[in-house]
Coordinates of C-alpha atoms in Angstrom, one line a residue:
M1 CA -15.3 57.0 25.9
Q2 CA -11.9 55.5 26.6
T3 CA -13.5 52.0 26.6
Q4 CA -14.9 52.7 23.1
T5 CA -11.6 53.8 21.9
N6 CA -9.8 50.8 23.2
Q7 CA -12.3 48.5 21.7
Q8 CA -11.9 50.3 18.3
L9 CA -8.1 50.0 18.5
S10 CA -8.4 46.3 19.4
A11 CA -10.6 45.8 16.4
D12 CA -8.1 47.6 13.9
V13 CA -4.9 45.6 14.7
S14 CA -3.9 42.4 12.9
P15 CA -5.0 39.1 14.6
W16 CA -1.4 38.2 14.4
R17 CA 0.0 41.3 16.1
L18 CA 1.2 39.3 19.2
S19 CA 1.7 35.4 19.5
V20 CA 3.2 32.9 21.6
A21 CA 5.5 30.6 19.6
P22 CA 4.8 26.9 19.4
M23 CA 7.3 25.1 21.7
L24 CA 7.6 21.3 21.9
D25 CA 6.9 19.9 25.5
W26 CA 6.0 23.4 26.7
T27 CA 3.0 25.0 24.9
D28 CA 0.4 22.2 25.9
R29 CA -3.1 23.1 26.7
H30 CA -2.4 23.7 30.2
C31 CA 0.3 26.2 29.5
R32 CA -2.0 27.9 27.0
Y33 CA -4.7 28.2 29.7
F34 CA -2.2 29.8 32.0
H35 CA -1.0 32.2 29.3
R36 CA -4.7 33.1 28.5
L37 CA -5.2 34.2 32.1
I38 CA -2.5 36.8 31.6
T39 CA -3.3 38.1 28.1
R40 CA -6.8 38.0 26.5
H41 CA -5.8 38.9 22.8
T42 CA -2.3 37.3 22.3
R43 CA -2.6 34.5 19.8
L44 CA -1.6 31.0 21.1
Y45 CA -0.1 28.0 19.3
T46 CA -0.1 24.4 20.1
E47 CA 3.0 22.2 20.2
M48 CA 3.9 20.8 16.6
V49 CA 1.7 17.8 16.0
T50 CA 2.7 15.4 13.2
T51 CA 0.1 14.5 10.6
G52 CA 0.8 10.9 11.4
A53 CA 0.0 11.3 15.0
L54 CA -3.3 12.9 14.1
L55 CA -4.3 10.4 11.4
H56 CA -3.2 7.3 13.1
G57 CA -3.2 8.1 16.8
D58 CA -5.3 9.5 19.7
K59 CA -6.9 12.6 18.1
P60 CA -8.5 13.9 21.4
R61 CA -5.1 13.8 23.1
H62 CA -3.5 15.9 20.5
L63 CA -6.5 18.2 19.6
D64 CA -8.5 18.8 22.6
F65 CA -8.2 22.2 24.2
N66 CA -9.9 24.6 26.8
P67 CA -12.4 26.9 25.2
E68 CA -10.8 29.8 26.9
E69 CA -7.6 29.3 24.7
H70 CA -9.0 31.2 21.7
P71 CA -7.6 32.6 19.6
L72 CA -5.8 29.4 19.1
A73 CA -3.8 27.8 16.1
L74 CA -2.9 24.1 15.5
Q75 CA 0.6 23.7 14.2
L76 CA 1.1 20.8 11.9
G77 CA 4.3 18.8 11.0
G78 CA 4.0 17.1 7.5
S79 CA 4.6 17.2 3.8
E80 CA 2.2 15.1 2.0
P81 CA -0.5 17.5 0.7
S82 CA -3.5 14.9 1.1
D83 CA -2.5 14.3 4.7
L84 CA -2.2 17.9 5.4
A85 CA -5.5 18.6 4.1
A86 CA -7.3 15.8 6.2
C87 CA -5.4 17.3 9.3
A88 CA -6.6 20.8 8.5
R89 CA -10.1 19.6 8.2
L90 CA -9.6 18.0 11.6
A91 CA -8.4 21.4 13.0
Q92 CA -11.4 23.1 11.6
D93 CA -13.9 20.5 12.9
W94 CA -12.2 20.7 16.4
G95 CA -12.7 24.5 16.6
Y96 CA -9.1 26.0 16.0
D97 CA -8.9 29.5 14.6
E98 CA -5.9 28.7 12.2
V99 CA -3.7 25.8 11.1
N100 CA 0.0 26.4 10.7
L101 CA 2.5 24.5 8.6
N102 CA 5.9 24.1 10.4
C103 CA 8.7 24.7 7.8
G104 CA 11.3 25.8 10.5
C105 CA 12.0 23.0 12.9
P106 CA 15.7 21.8 12.2
S107 CA 15.7 18.6 14.5
E108 CA 17.0 15.4 12.7
R109 CA 13.9 13.5 13.7
V110 CA 11.9 16.0 11.9
Q111 CA 14.2 15.8 8.9
R112 CA 13.8 12.0 8.9
G113 CA 9.9 12.7 8.6
A114 CA 10.7 15.0 5.6
F115 CA 9.1 18.1 7.1
G116 CA 10.2 21.0 9.2
A117 CA 13.0 23.4 8.0
C118 CA 14.1 20.9 5.2
L119 CA 10.9 21.9 3.3
M120 CA 12.3 25.3 2.7
A121 CA 14.3 23.4 -0.1
E122 CA 11.1 22.4 -1.8
A123 CA 9.0 25.5 -2.0
D124 CA 6.8 23.8 -4.6
L125 CA 5.9 21.0 -2.4
V126 CA 5.0 23.5 0.4
A127 CA 2.9 25.3 -2.0
E128 CA 1.1 22.2 -2.8
G129 CA 0.5 21.3 0.8
V130 CA -0.8 25.0 1.4
K131 CA -3.2 24.9 -1.5
A132 CA -4.5 21.3 -0.5
M133 CA -5.2 22.8 3.0
R134 CA -6.8 26.0 1.6
D135 CA -9.1 24.0 -0.6
A136 CA -10.1 21.8 2.4
V137 CA -11.0 24.5 5.1
D138 CA -12.1 28.0 5.6
I139 CA -9.9 29.1 8.4
P140 CA -6.5 30.7 7.7
V141 CA -3.7 28.4 6.6
T142 CA -0.2 29.9 7.6
V143 CA 3.4 28.9 7.4
K144 CA 6.1 29.3 9.9
H145 CA 9.7 29.0 8.5
R146 CA 13.2 30.2 8.9
I147 CA 15.1 32.8 6.7
G148 CA 17.2 30.1 5.1
I149 CA 18.8 26.8 5.7
D150 CA 22.5 25.6 6.2
R151 CA 24.9 28.2 4.7
I152 CA 22.4 29.7 2.3
E153 CA 22.5 33.4 3.4
S154 CA 21.0 35.0 0.5
Y155 CA 17.8 37.1 1.1
D156 CA 16.9 36.0 -2.4
F157 CA 16.3 32.3 -1.1
V158 CA 13.8 33.3 1.6
R159 CA 12.1 35.8 -0.8
D160 CA 11.6 33.2 -3.5
F161 CA 10.4 30.7 -1.0
V162 CA 7.6 33.1 0.3
G163 CA 6.7 34.2 -3.3
T164 CA 6.1 30.6 -4.3
V165 CA 4.1 29.7 -1.3
A166 CA 2.1 32.9 -1.4
E167 CA 1.1 32.1 -4.9
A168 CA -0.7 29.0 -3.6
G169 CA -2.9 31.3 -1.4
C170 CA -0.9 31.6 1.9
E171 CA -1.4 35.2 3.1
V172 CA 0.5 34.8 6.6
F173 CA 4.1 34.0 7.1
I174 CA 5.7 33.7 10.5
V175 CA 9.3 34.2 10.0
H176 CA 12.2 33.0 12.4
A177 CA 14.9 35.3 11.7
R178 CA 17.8 32.8 11.7
N179 CA 18.9 30.2 9.3
A180 CA 18.2 26.6 10.1
W181 CA 21.4 24.4 10.0
L182 CA 20.2 20.8 9.1
Q183 CA 23.4 19.3 10.3
G184 CA 26.0 19.9 13.1
L185 CA 23.7 21.8 15.4
S186 CA 21.3 20.6 18.2
P187 CA 17.8 22.2 18.1
K188 CA 18.8 24.3 21.0
E189 CA 21.9 25.5 19.2
N190 CA 19.8 26.3 16.1
R191 CA 17.9 28.7 18.2
E192 CA 21.2 30.5 19.4
V193 CA 24.2 30.1 17.0
P194 CA 23.0 31.2 13.5
P195 CA 22.8 35.0 13.6
L196 CA 19.7 36.8 13.8
R197 CA 18.9 38.9 10.5
Y198 CA 15.9 41.0 11.3
G199 CA 16.5 43.0 8.2
F200 CA 15.6 40.0 6.1
V201 CA 12.1 40.0 7.6
Y202 CA 11.7 43.7 7.2
R203 CA 12.6 43.3 3.6
L204 CA 10.0 40.6 3.2
K205 CA 7.2 43.0 4.4
Q206 CA 8.7 45.5 2.0
D207 CA 8.6 43.2 -0.9
F208 CA 5.2 41.7 -0.2
P209 CA 3.2 44.4 1.4
Q210 CA 0.0 42.6 0.9
L211 CA 1.1 39.6 3.1
T212 CA 0.9 39.4 6.9
I213 CA 4.6 39.1 8.1
V214 CA 5.2 38.0 11.6
L215 CA 8.7 38.2 13.0
N216 CA 10.0 35.5 15.4
G217 CA 13.4 34.9 17.1
G218 CA 15.2 36.3 20.1
V219 CA 12.6 39.0 20.9
K220 CA 12.8 40.3 24.6
G221 CA 10.8 43.1 26.2
D222 CA 8.0 45.4 25.2
D223 CA 10.4 47.9 23.7
E224 CA 11.8 45.5 21.3
I225 CA 8.4 44.3 20.2
A226 CA 7.2 48.0 19.6
E227 CA 10.5 48.6 17.3
H228 CA 9.8 45.3 15.4
L229 CA 6.1 46.4 14.9
R230 CA 7.3 49.6 13.1
H231 CA 8.5 47.3 10.3
V232 CA 6.2 44.1 10.2
D233 CA 2.7 43.3 11.0
G234 CA 3.2 41.1 14.1
V235 CA 5.8 39.6 16.5
M236 CA 6.0 36.0 17.9
V237 CA 7.6 35.6 21.2
G238 CA 8.9 32.1 22.4
R239 CA 11.1 31.4 25.5
Q240 CA 10.8 34.8 26.9
A241 CA 6.9 34.4 27.3
Y242 CA 7.4 31.0 28.8
H243 CA 10.1 31.9 31.3
E244 CA 8.8 35.4 32.2
P245 CA 5.1 35.1 31.6
W246 CA 4.2 38.1 33.5
S247 CA 5.9 40.2 30.8
M248 CA 2.7 39.5 28.8
A249 CA 0.5 41.2 31.4
D250 CA 0.5 44.7 29.9
W251 CA 0.4 43.4 26.2
D252 CA -3.4 43.8 26.0
E253 CA -3.1 47.4 26.9
R254 CA 0.0 48.5 25.2
F255 CA -0.2 46.6 21.9
Y256 CA -4.1 46.1 21.5
G257 CA -5.3 49.3 23.0
D258 CA -7.6 47.3 25.4
A259 CA -8.1 47.8 29.1
P260 CA -5.3 46.7 31.5
A261 CA -5.2 43.1 32.6
P262 CA -7.8 42.6 35.2
R263 CA -5.8 40.1 37.3
D264 CA -2.7 40.4 39.4
R265 CA -0.3 37.6 39.9
A266 CA -2.0 36.4 43.0
E267 CA -5.4 36.0 41.2
V268 CA -3.8 34.2 38.4
E269 CA -2.1 31.7 40.6
R270 CA -5.4 31.2 42.5
L271 CA -7.2 30.5 39.2
M272 CA -4.4 28.0 38.3
V273 CA -4.9 26.3 41.5
E274 CA -8.6 25.9 40.8
Y275 CA -7.8 24.6 37.2
M276 CA -5.2 22.0 38.7
A277 CA -7.9 20.8 41.1
R278 CA -10.3 20.2 38.1
Q279 CA -7.6 18.4 36.2
V280 CA -6.7 15.8 38.9
P281 CA -9.9 13.9 38.6
R282 CA -9.4 13.6 34.9
G283 CA -6.0 11.9 35.5
V284 CA -3.8 15.0 35.0
A285 CA -1.1 15.3 37.7
W286 CA -1.2 18.8 39.1
S287 CA 2.5 18.9 38.7
H288 CA 2.2 18.6 35.0
V289 CA 0.3 21.7 34.9
A290 CA 2.2 23.7 37.7
R291 CA 5.6 23.4 35.8
H292 CA 4.3 25.9 33.3
M293 CA 3.8 28.7 36.0
L294 CA 7.1 28.6 37.8
G295 CA 8.1 31.8 36.4
L296 CA 5.0 33.8 37.5
W297 CA 6.7 35.4 40.5
N298 CA 10.1 36.0 39.0
G299 CA 11.7 39.1 40.4
M300 CA 9.4 39.3 43.3
P301 CA 10.3 38.6 47.1
G302 CA 10.1 35.1 47.9
A303 CA 9.9 33.7 44.3
R304 CA 12.8 31.3 44.8
R305 CA 11.1 29.6 47.8
W306 CA 7.7 29.7 46.0
R307 CA 9.0 27.7 43.0
Q308 CA 10.8 25.3 45.3
V309 CA 7.5 24.4 47.0
W310 CA 5.8 24.0 43.7
S311 CA 8.6 21.8 42.3
D312 CA 9.0 19.7 45.3
H313 CA 8.3 16.1 44.2
R314 CA 7.6 15.0 47.9
L315 CA 4.4 17.1 47.7
K316 CA 3.1 15.5 44.4
Q317 CA 0.5 13.4 46.3
E318 CA -1.0 16.3 48.0
A319 CA -4.0 18.3 46.7
P320 CA -3.0 21.5 44.8
Q321 CA -4.7 23.7 47.4
T322 CA -2.5 22.1 50.1
V323 CA 0.7 22.9 48.1
W324 CA -0.7 26.4 47.3
R325 CA -1.1 27.0 51.2
Q326 CA 2.5 25.8 51.9
A327 CA 3.9 28.1 49.0
Q328 CA 2.3 31.3 50.2
R329 CA 4.4 33.9 51.9
P330 CA 3.3 37.5 53.0
A331 CA 6.3 38.8 50.8
V332 CA 4.8 37.0 47.9
A333 CA 1.3 37.5 48.3
A334 CA 1.7 41.3 48.8

């Protein structure tokens, strides 16, 4: 009876109830495979991929993923509607569950490409891009954005942006609850210096109850997630999920009403070692995979030494199984 109830609860919640944020140089396919071993339902996102890289570069390198990663979204960086439409078709053909447009990245490199957070000043152009993508594919087209740019701190600005883009057919908005300062701050500082204004995101849900509004920015811990979910449809977690991956272990049960995670940390590590061993013959250095799991044992006895072994550059020529054996300690394996 409990299993049936859990399945029903899982079916009733929004597909965007919980997700891990797209993070450049971090959420590659190996990171996402690792996260999927910990949580079955949490939505995963690729790193941002530019339309130019997809249309003129190595498509398999940017688009290939492990089938276990579903539900999975491709995040695009771009502003030309026809290019966005072509890339959305690629996403659908490749088997992604969603295509997401980045309107939140504040880096100068992204600004030079005329996309990212600077697009919030061109809501009509974003709407054109969304419409072009929606006309091209059947999978959901979503937008990730900030609550404002530079010193624009009026709620009306983000409300009007969402309203304009929603008219083009976008139904899901992932809102980083900080402004993006386009000059004067580094990308890291843009994640920390502009103040968080969760109330703006809550107001968006009140003003647009028909839309799916997902809150992002500075979220740490299950209790914070639960509090935000009282006001919005979903929560996207970034660095907390990456640095403390085991914090996601109870998400399926607590937030999706599903059975508890079937694996403990030791089992997840074992499965990652097997995964690394499969990647090595494909030309992937196991160290490139292992870096994503260095937070797995945080807070547990022996975790520091365990991280040191997996990070030891002198062991990079060894097989991952060999490194795994060296990293084991009774205090960690218990």
